[in-house]
């Protein structure tokens, strides 16, 4: 399946922190950190752990610009 | 002002396309493209144009992971 | 690639309306309509048109409940 | 009050999981599951529980298409 | 229908700008401006126009804090 | 840094509730409450606490209208 969300950055999982409902996944993208707050059940379904090669996916309407 | 959104990636504006209400801004982030769909009035207020050094800002709850 | 976004509903494209920057895609999901506002360039990249079998994908943090 | 968000799908609550701040609500929509991550205080304010007839509400700009 | 999104601020529509797909609605909330980018079809469905008394509705997960 | 997100409302922090991953920040904006669900690490990085003068920041594409 190809996704309409064009922002798909390659990276490596640095850290996974898990709460009751939510989880925080820190990804290294070309030396810059990207943090994702996703559900704990998605972390478990994907089996996300440190060192995984992943894509960081972001819908264009969610991206802001600072100048 | 410091912002709660931790995802702030440095990049350079490659292209700005402007519609009546919305605008699409393509940013080069370490060789990977990030696309932002923001309002046209924000593009005009920030004076965004090709070559600008900008930050791409994304709230952690908007980031997905693909594996 | 498997995506962290768990909400993936199967449907059929009913209508595509294209503006300069954005596009509106109406999808029939089990007889209920779901509308997506995505960028025009994503519509073109996926070649979306009436009758396509697609998935409607939504991050859990974007879903509200009304009662 | 009528809401600008057009995506309003009827369903039934299957499960509610509550954390300190967030909660996960699983809704059956015509046999497909939709998961919502909302605040715990919203779950309590609406009194959400298994079996409730609810609407799943999603802003069009939050919907992606996969093909 | 009561909505899980708790942020519901009362205001008055100051301006509506309509594009092909999207529309921009500027609302005065206690003297501060709030701008909404919604679909044109939602503006037409609600019949939004200058002077309307409306609620600005925002899901808690979409709100950032600057300090 | 100036941000593309135009919605920046001044307010005062009334309450901060912290979970393992997420936190809920209640802000008083001209007598109306705005609730933000942000990551716990952002609350800690900004040192958010009751009484702080803050800005509530919201991207226009995240704002809905109710009428």
Short mmCIF file of C-alpha atoms in Angstrom, two decimals:
data_model
loop_
_atom_site.label_atom_id
_atom_site.label_comp_id
_atom_site.label_asym_id
_atom_site.label_seq_id
_atom_site.Cartn_x
_atom_site.Cartn_y
_atom_site.Cartn_z
CA UNK A 1 0.00 0.00 0.00
CA UNK A 2 1.29 3.44 -0.96
CA UNK A 3 0.26 6.25 1.41
CA UNK A 4 -0.88 9.79 0.54
CA UNK A 5 1.34 11.16 3.35
CA UNK A 6 4.45 12.21 1.45
CA UNK A 7 6.68 12.91 4.43
CA UNK A 8 8.47 9.62 5.03
CA UNK A 9 11.91 10.08 6.57
CA UNK A 10 14.24 7.12 7.16
CA UNK A 11 15.69 6.74 10.65
CA UNK A 12 16.70 4.46 13.50
CA UNK A 13 14.82 4.00 16.78
CA UNK A 14 16.88 5.38 19.69
CA UNK A 15 14.45 4.92 22.57
CA UNK A 16 10.96 3.61 23.34
CA UNK A 17 9.12 4.71 26.51
CA UNK A 18 5.81 3.01 27.23
CA UNK A 19 2.88 4.23 29.37
CA UNK A 20 -0.53 2.67 29.98
CA UNK A 21 -2.15 4.07 26.81
CA UNK A 22 0.53 6.05 24.97
CA UNK A 23 4.17 5.51 24.09
CA UNK A 24 6.99 7.83 23.06
CA UNK A 25 9.34 6.71 20.31
CA UNK A 26 12.54 8.69 19.67
CA UNK A 27 13.98 8.26 16.16
CA UNK A 28 17.34 9.44 14.84
CA UNK A 29 16.86 10.99 11.38
CA UNK A 30 20.19 11.97 9.79
CA UNK A 31 21.50 13.06 13.19
CA UNK A 32 18.38 15.05 14.17
CA UNK A 33 15.88 13.62 16.70
CA UNK A 34 12.22 13.10 15.81
CA UNK A 35 9.80 12.15 18.60
CA UNK A 36 6.54 10.29 17.95
CA UNK A 37 3.70 9.93 20.47
CA UNK A 38 1.73 6.87 19.34
CA UNK A 39 -0.44 4.38 21.18
CA UNK A 40 1.18 1.66 23.24
CA UNK A 41 -0.76 -0.94 21.30
CA UNK A 42 0.83 0.29 18.04
CA UNK A 43 4.29 -0.04 19.59
CA UNK A 44 3.44 -3.62 20.55
CA UNK A 45 1.84 -4.46 17.20
CA UNK A 46 4.92 -3.26 15.29
CA UNK A 47 7.29 -4.71 17.92
CA UNK A 48 9.22 -1.41 18.00
CA UNK A 49 12.54 -1.49 19.84
CA UNK A 50 15.88 0.34 19.95
CA UNK A 51 17.92 -0.10 16.77
CA UNK A 52 14.97 -0.74 14.43
CA UNK A 53 15.17 0.85 10.99
CA UNK A 54 11.91 2.76 10.57
CA UNK A 55 10.18 5.47 8.58
CA UNK A 56 8.88 8.57 10.31
CA UNK A 57 5.60 9.40 8.53
CA UNK A 58 3.90 12.81 8.76
CA UNK A 59 0.89 14.20 6.87
CA UNK A 60 1.75 17.49 5.14
CA UNK A 61 -1.13 19.35 6.84
CA UNK A 62 0.55 18.64 10.23
CA UNK A 63 3.83 20.35 9.36
CA UNK A 64 4.51 23.94 10.45
CA UNK A 65 7.31 26.24 9.34
CA UNK A 66 9.37 28.45 11.67
CA UNK A 67 11.59 31.23 10.32
CA UNK B 1 9.17 31.87 23.03
CA UNK B 2 10.10 28.22 23.40
CA UNK B 3 7.56 25.78 21.97
CA UNK B 4 6.34 22.46 23.43
CA UNK B 5 6.63 20.84 19.97
CA UNK B 6 10.00 19.14 20.17
CA UNK B 7 10.35 18.20 16.53
CA UNK B 8 12.20 21.11 14.98
CA UNK B 9 14.31 20.11 12.00
CA UNK B 10 16.57 22.61 10.22
CA UNK B 11 16.22 22.88 6.46
CA UNK B 12 16.12 25.07 3.37
CA UNK B 13 13.00 26.03 1.38
CA UNK B 14 13.12 24.44 -2.10
CA UNK B 15 9.73 25.47 -3.45
CA UNK B 16 6.61 27.43 -2.51
CA UNK B 17 3.31 26.85 -4.34
CA UNK B 18 0.44 29.17 -3.44
CA UNK B 19 -3.33 28.61 -3.86
CA UNK B 20 -6.25 30.81 -2.81
CA UNK B 21 -6.36 29.57 0.80
CA UNK B 22 -3.55 27.05 1.21
CA UNK B 23 0.10 26.87 0.21
CA UNK B 24 2.56 24.02 -0.14
CA UNK B 25 6.11 24.54 1.07
CA UNK B 26 8.80 21.97 0.19
CA UNK B 27 11.80 21.96 2.54
CA UNK B 28 15.10 20.14 2.11
CA UNK B 29 16.06 18.54 5.45
CA UNK B 30 19.50 16.89 5.27
CA UNK B 31 18.78 15.74 1.71
CA UNK B 32 15.28 14.40 2.47
CA UNK B 33 12.18 16.39 1.40
CA UNK B 34 9.57 17.54 3.91
CA UNK B 35 6.33 19.05 2.60
CA UNK B 36 4.18 21.43 4.66
CA UNK B 37 0.61 22.43 3.82
CA UNK B 38 0.04 25.73 5.59
CA UNK B 39 -2.26 28.68 4.92
CA UNK B 40 -1.34 31.17 2.19
CA UNK B 41 -1.61 33.98 4.72
CA UNK B 42 1.11 32.31 6.86
CA UNK B 43 3.39 32.07 3.81
CA UNK B 44 2.85 35.80 3.20
CA UNK B 45 3.25 36.77 6.86
CA UNK B 46 6.60 34.91 7.11
CA UNK B 47 7.62 36.02 3.59
CA UNK B 48 8.62 32.43 2.75
CA UNK B 49 10.59 31.98 -0.48
CA UNK B 50 13.05 29.58 -2.08
CA UNK B 51 16.42 29.49 -0.30
CA UNK B 52 15.14 30.53 3.15
CA UNK B 53 16.67 28.78 6.13
CA UNK B 54 13.73 27.49 8.16
CA UNK B 55 12.71 25.04 10.86
CA UNK B 56 10.21 22.32 10.11
CA UNK B 57 8.09 22.03 13.29
CA UNK B 58 5.89 19.00 14.08
CA UNK B 59 3.96 18.11 17.26
CA UNK B 60 4.94 14.63 18.52
CA UNK B 61 1.31 13.43 18.50
CA UNK B 62 1.24 13.97 14.69
CA UNK B 63 4.16 11.65 13.95
CA UNK B 64 3.56 8.06 12.84
CA UNK B 65 6.05 5.22 12.56
CA UNK B 66 6.29 2.78 9.64
CA UNK B 67 8.31 -0.42 9.89
CA UNK C 1 5.88 -1.16 5.37
CA UNK C 2 3.43 -1.56 8.24
CA UNK C 3 2.14 1.70 9.72
CA UNK C 4 1.60 2.60 13.39
CA UNK C 5 -1.75 4.21 12.47
CA UNK C 6 -4.21 1.45 13.26
CA UNK C 7 -7.29 2.97 11.71
CA UNK C 8 -7.32 1.61 8.17
CA UNK C 9 -10.81 1.32 6.72
CA UNK C 10 -11.43 -0.21 3.30
CA UNK C 11 -13.51 1.80 0.85
CA UNK C 12 -14.09 2.98 -2.70
CA UNK C 13 -13.37 6.46 -4.08
CA UNK C 14 -16.64 8.23 -5.00
CA UNK C 15 -15.33 11.65 -5.99
CA UNK C 16 -12.10 13.62 -6.34
CA UNK C 17 -12.13 17.45 -6.40
CA UNK C 18 -8.82 19.16 -7.10
CA UNK C 19 -7.73 22.72 -6.22
CA UNK C 20 -4.37 24.44 -6.73
CA UNK C 21 -2.77 23.06 -3.54
CA UNK C 22 -5.34 20.81 -1.87
CA UNK C 23 -7.75 18.12 -3.02
CA UNK C 24 -10.86 16.57 -1.51
CA UNK C 25 -11.37 12.84 -1.84
CA UNK C 26 -14.74 11.31 -0.89
CA UNK C 27 -14.60 7.61 -0.01
CA UNK C 28 -17.50 5.22 0.53
CA UNK C 29 -16.78 3.08 3.62
CA UNK C 30 -19.48 0.44 4.14
CA UNK C 31 -22.13 2.89 2.99
CA UNK C 32 -20.89 5.80 5.12
CA UNK C 33 -18.95 8.69 3.51
CA UNK C 34 -15.46 9.62 4.65
CA UNK C 35 -13.88 12.80 3.29
CA UNK C 36 -10.12 13.34 3.11
CA UNK C 37 -8.42 16.70 2.48
CA UNK C 38 -4.98 15.85 1.14
CA UNK C 39 -2.53 17.70 -1.12
CA UNK C 40 -3.15 17.79 -4.86
CA UNK C 41 0.33 16.40 -5.43
CA UNK C 42 -0.57 13.30 -3.35
CA UNK C 43 -3.70 12.77 -5.45
CA UNK C 44 -1.56 12.93 -8.59
CA UNK C 45 1.22 10.73 -7.17
CA UNK C 46 -1.29 8.00 -6.22
CA UNK C 47 -3.32 8.58 -9.41
CA UNK C 48 -6.54 8.63 -7.35
CA UNK C 49 -9.78 8.48 -9.35
CA UNK C 50 -13.42 7.46 -8.92
CA UNK C 51 -13.85 3.71 -8.39
CA UNK C 52 -10.41 3.07 -6.86
CA UNK C 53 -10.28 0.63 -3.97
CA UNK C 54 -8.45 2.44 -1.19
CA UNK C 55 -7.78 2.46 2.53
CA UNK C 56 -8.79 5.43 4.63
CA UNK C 57 -5.99 5.84 7.19
CA UNK C 58 -6.35 7.86 10.41
CA UNK C 59 -3.99 8.21 13.40
CA UNK C 60 -5.77 7.33 16.67
CA UNK C 61 -4.89 10.69 18.26
CA UNK C 62 -6.95 12.42 15.53
CA UNK C 63 -10.20 10.60 16.31
CA UNK C 64 -12.85 12.21 18.51
CA UNK C 65 -15.92 10.62 20.06
CA UNK C 66 -19.41 12.15 20.11
CA UNK C 67 -22.15 10.78 22.34
CA UNK D 1 -24.48 22.55 17.51
CA UNK D 2 -23.54 21.33 14.04
CA UNK D 3 -19.81 20.69 13.52
CA UNK D 4 -17.66 21.50 10.48
CA UNK D 5 -16.02 18.06 10.73
CA UNK D 6 -17.98 16.05 8.19
CA UNK D 7 -16.66 12.63 9.05
CA UNK D 8 -19.13 11.30 11.61
CA UNK D 9 -19.42 7.52 11.58
CA UNK D 10 -21.92 5.69 13.78
CA UNK D 11 -20.60 2.86 15.93
CA UNK D 12 -20.63 1.03 19.25
CA UNK D 13 -17.95 1.19 21.97
CA UNK D 14 -16.18 -2.16 22.31
CA UNK D 15 -13.50 -1.30 24.85
CA UNK D 16 -12.23 1.58 26.99
CA UNK D 17 -8.70 1.54 28.42
CA UNK D 18 -7.79 4.38 30.77
CA UNK D 19 -4.32 5.74 31.68
CA UNK D 20 -3.35 8.68 33.89
CA UNK D 21 -3.80 11.33 31.19
CA UNK D 22 -4.95 9.54 28.04
CA UNK D 23 -7.51 6.86 27.23
CA UNK D 24 -8.01 4.51 24.31
CA UNK D 25 -11.53 3.91 23.04
CA UNK D 26 -12.17 1.11 20.52
CA UNK D 27 -15.33 1.55 18.45
CA UNK D 28 -16.97 -0.95 16.12
CA UNK D 29 -18.01 0.83 12.90
CA UNK D 30 -19.92 -1.49 10.55
CA UNK D 31 -17.67 -4.39 11.55
CA UNK D 32 -14.40 -2.43 11.19
CA UNK D 33 -12.54 -1.20 14.30
CA UNK D 34 -11.75 2.48 14.85
CA UNK D 35 -9.47 3.45 17.73
CA UNK D 36 -9.55 6.89 19.37
CA UNK D 37 -6.88 8.26 21.70
CA UNK D 38 -8.61 10.97 23.74
CA UNK D 39 -7.98 12.42 27.20
CA UNK D 40 -9.08 10.48 30.24
CA UNK D 41 -11.05 13.49 31.41
CA UNK D 42 -13.09 13.41 28.18
CA UNK D 43 -13.88 9.72 28.74
CA UNK D 44 -15.09 10.58 32.24
CA UNK D 45 -17.03 13.67 31.14
CA UNK D 46 -18.92 11.67 28.47
CA UNK D 47 -19.20 8.62 30.76
CA UNK D 48 -17.98 6.37 27.91
CA UNK D 49 -18.36 2.64 28.48
CA UNK D 50 -18.67 -0.60 26.51
CA UNK D 51 -21.92 -0.83 24.52
CA UNK D 52 -22.46 2.93 24.13
CA UNK D 53 -23.77 4.10 20.78
CA UNK D 54 -21.37 6.84 19.66
CA UNK D 55 -20.19 8.82 16.66
CA UNK D 56 -16.58 8.66 15.58
CA UNK D 57 -15.72 12.20 14.46
CA UNK D 58 -12.69 13.05 12.29
CA UNK D 59 -11.68 16.35 10.63
CA UNK D 60 -11.13 15.87 6.87
CA UNK D 61 -7.60 17.30 7.04
CA UNK D 62 -6.62 14.37 9.33
CA UNK D 63 -7.61 11.65 6.89
CA UNK D 64 -4.99 9.98 4.66
CA UNK D 65 -5.53 7.68 1.69
CA UNK D 66 -3.61 4.48 1.04
CA UNK D 67 -3.76 2.73 -2.34
CA UNK E 1 -24.41 15.11 20.60
CA UNK E 2 -21.70 15.98 23.11
CA UNK E 3 -18.16 15.90 21.75
CA UNK E 4 -15.00 14.55 23.41
CA UNK E 5 -13.07 17.63 22.24
CA UNK E 6 -13.16 19.86 25.30
CA UNK E 7 -11.82 23.02 23.74
CA UNK E 8 -14.91 24.88 22.62
CA UNK E 9 -14.45 28.64 22.61
CA UNK E 10 -17.31 31.01 21.82
CA UNK E 11 -16.68 33.63 19.16
CA UNK E 12 -17.97 35.62 16.19
CA UNK E 13 -17.03 35.06 12.54
CA UNK E 14 -15.04 38.07 11.22
CA UNK E 15 -14.15 36.86 7.74
CA UNK E 16 -14.62 33.88 5.41
CA UNK E 17 -12.27 33.34 2.44
CA UNK E 18 -13.16 30.50 0.08
CA UNK E 19 -10.88 28.57 -2.32
CA UNK E 20 -11.67 25.62 -4.59
CA UNK E 21 -11.23 22.95 -1.87
CA UNK E 22 -10.38 24.78 1.36
CA UNK E 23 -11.68 27.84 3.17
CA UNK E 24 -10.27 30.09 5.85
CA UNK E 25 -12.55 31.28 8.63
CA UNK E 26 -11.36 34.02 10.99
CA UNK E 27 -13.16 34.08 14.35
CA UNK E 28 -12.97 36.73 17.06
CA UNK E 29 -12.66 35.01 20.47
CA UNK E 30 -12.71 37.55 23.32
CA UNK E 31 -10.73 40.01 21.22
CA UNK E 32 -8.12 37.46 20.06
CA UNK E 33 -8.25 36.07 16.49
CA UNK E 34 -8.54 32.33 15.83
CA UNK E 35 -8.14 31.09 12.25
CA UNK E 36 -9.64 27.81 11.04
CA UNK E 37 -8.73 26.09 7.76
CA UNK E 38 -11.69 23.85 6.93
CA UNK E 39 -13.08 22.49 3.69
CA UNK E 40 -15.14 24.74 1.44
CA UNK E 41 -17.95 22.20 1.52
CA UNK E 42 -18.13 22.51 5.34
CA UNK E 43 -18.39 26.29 5.06
CA UNK E 44 -21.26 25.83 2.61
CA UNK E 45 -22.98 23.11 4.65
CA UNK E 46 -22.92 25.29 7.81
CA UNK E 47 -23.70 28.45 5.80
CA UNK E 48 -20.87 30.29 7.59
CA UNK E 49 -20.77 34.05 7.10
CA UNK E 50 -19.51 37.18 8.81
CA UNK E 51 -21.28 37.92 12.10
CA UNK E 52 -22.26 34.32 12.89
CA UNK E 53 -21.98 33.24 16.52
CA UNK E 54 -19.91 30.06 16.48
CA UNK E 55 -17.80 27.76 18.60
CA UNK E 56 -14.16 27.20 17.79
CA UNK E 57 -13.55 23.50 18.53
CA UNK E 58 -10.06 22.00 19.02
CA UNK E 59 -9.00 18.51 20.14
CA UNK E 60 -6.63 18.67 23.15
CA UNK E 61 -3.93 16.65 21.36
CA UNK E 62 -3.67 19.44 18.74
CA UNK E 63 -2.83 22.18 21.23
CA UNK E 64 0.78 23.22 21.82
CA UNK E 65 2.19 25.44 24.57
CA UNK E 66 4.74 28.21 24.06
CA UNK E 67 6.56 29.79 27.00
CA UNK F 1 11.82 32.18 15.44
CA UNK F 2 8.41 33.17 14.09
CA UNK F 3 6.01 30.28 13.55
CA UNK F 4 3.58 29.68 10.66
CA UNK F 5 0.86 28.68 13.16
CA UNK F 6 -1.11 31.87 13.51
CA UNK F 7 -3.29 30.88 16.43
CA UNK F 8 -1.36 32.03 19.47
CA UNK F 9 -3.58 32.89 22.41
CA UNK F 10 -2.17 34.36 25.64
CA UNK F 11 -3.15 32.64 28.88
CA UNK F 12 -2.15 31.42 32.32
CA UNK F 13 -1.51 27.81 33.35
CA UNK F 14 -4.19 26.64 35.81
CA UNK F 15 -3.23 22.99 36.21
CA UNK F 16 -0.66 20.44 35.06
CA UNK F 17 -1.36 16.70 35.31
CA UNK F 18 1.50 14.36 34.41
CA UNK F 19 1.34 10.71 33.27
CA UNK F 20 4.15 8.39 32.18
CA UNK F 21 4.25 9.59 28.57
CA UNK F 22 1.64 12.35 28.23
CA UNK F 23 0.64 15.38 30.29
CA UNK F 24 -2.47 17.54 30.38
CA UNK F 25 -2.06 21.29 30.73
CA UNK F 26 -5.11 23.45 31.47
CA UNK F 27 -4.74 27.10 30.45
CA UNK F 28 -7.03 30.00 31.26
CA UNK F 29 -7.53 32.14 28.11
CA UNK F 30 -9.60 35.26 28.83
CA UNK F 31 -11.77 33.27 31.24
CA UNK F 32 -12.28 30.29 28.90
CA UNK F 33 -10.37 27.03 29.51
CA UNK F 34 -8.10 25.51 26.87
CA UNK F 35 -6.68 22.02 27.47
CA UNK F 36 -3.47 20.80 25.83
CA UNK F 37 -2.34 17.16 25.72
CA UNK F 38 1.42 17.30 25.19
CA UNK F 39 4.26 14.93 26.08
CA UNK F 40 5.51 14.78 29.65
CA UNK F 41 9.03 15.47 28.39
CA UNK F 42 7.84 18.77 26.87
CA UNK F 43 6.26 19.78 30.18
CA UNK F 44 9.58 19.07 31.88
CA UNK F 45 11.68 20.78 29.20
CA UNK F 46 9.58 23.98 29.46
CA UNK F 47 9.27 23.65 33.25
CA UNK F 48 5.51 24.26 33.00
CA UNK F 49 3.73 24.92 36.31
CA UNK F 50 0.61 26.61 37.66
CA UNK F 51 0.66 30.39 37.22
CA UNK F 52 2.99 30.46 34.18
CA UNK F 53 2.17 32.98 31.47
CA UNK F 54 2.06 30.99 28.25
CA UNK F 55 0.83 31.03 24.67
CA UNK F 56 -1.61 28.40 23.47
CA UNK F 57 -0.51 27.60 19.89
CA UNK F 58 -2.76 25.84 17.35
CA UNK F 59 -2.24 25.20 13.62
CA UNK F 60 -5.19 26.54 11.58
CA UNK F 61 -5.81 23.16 9.92
CA UNK F 62 -6.60 21.71 13.40
CA UNK F 63 -9.42 24.13 14.18
CA UNK F 64 -13.05 23.15 13.60
CA UNK F 65 -16.13 25.35 13.66
CA UNK F 66 -19.41 24.51 15.38
CA UNK F 67 -22.58 26.45 14.69
#
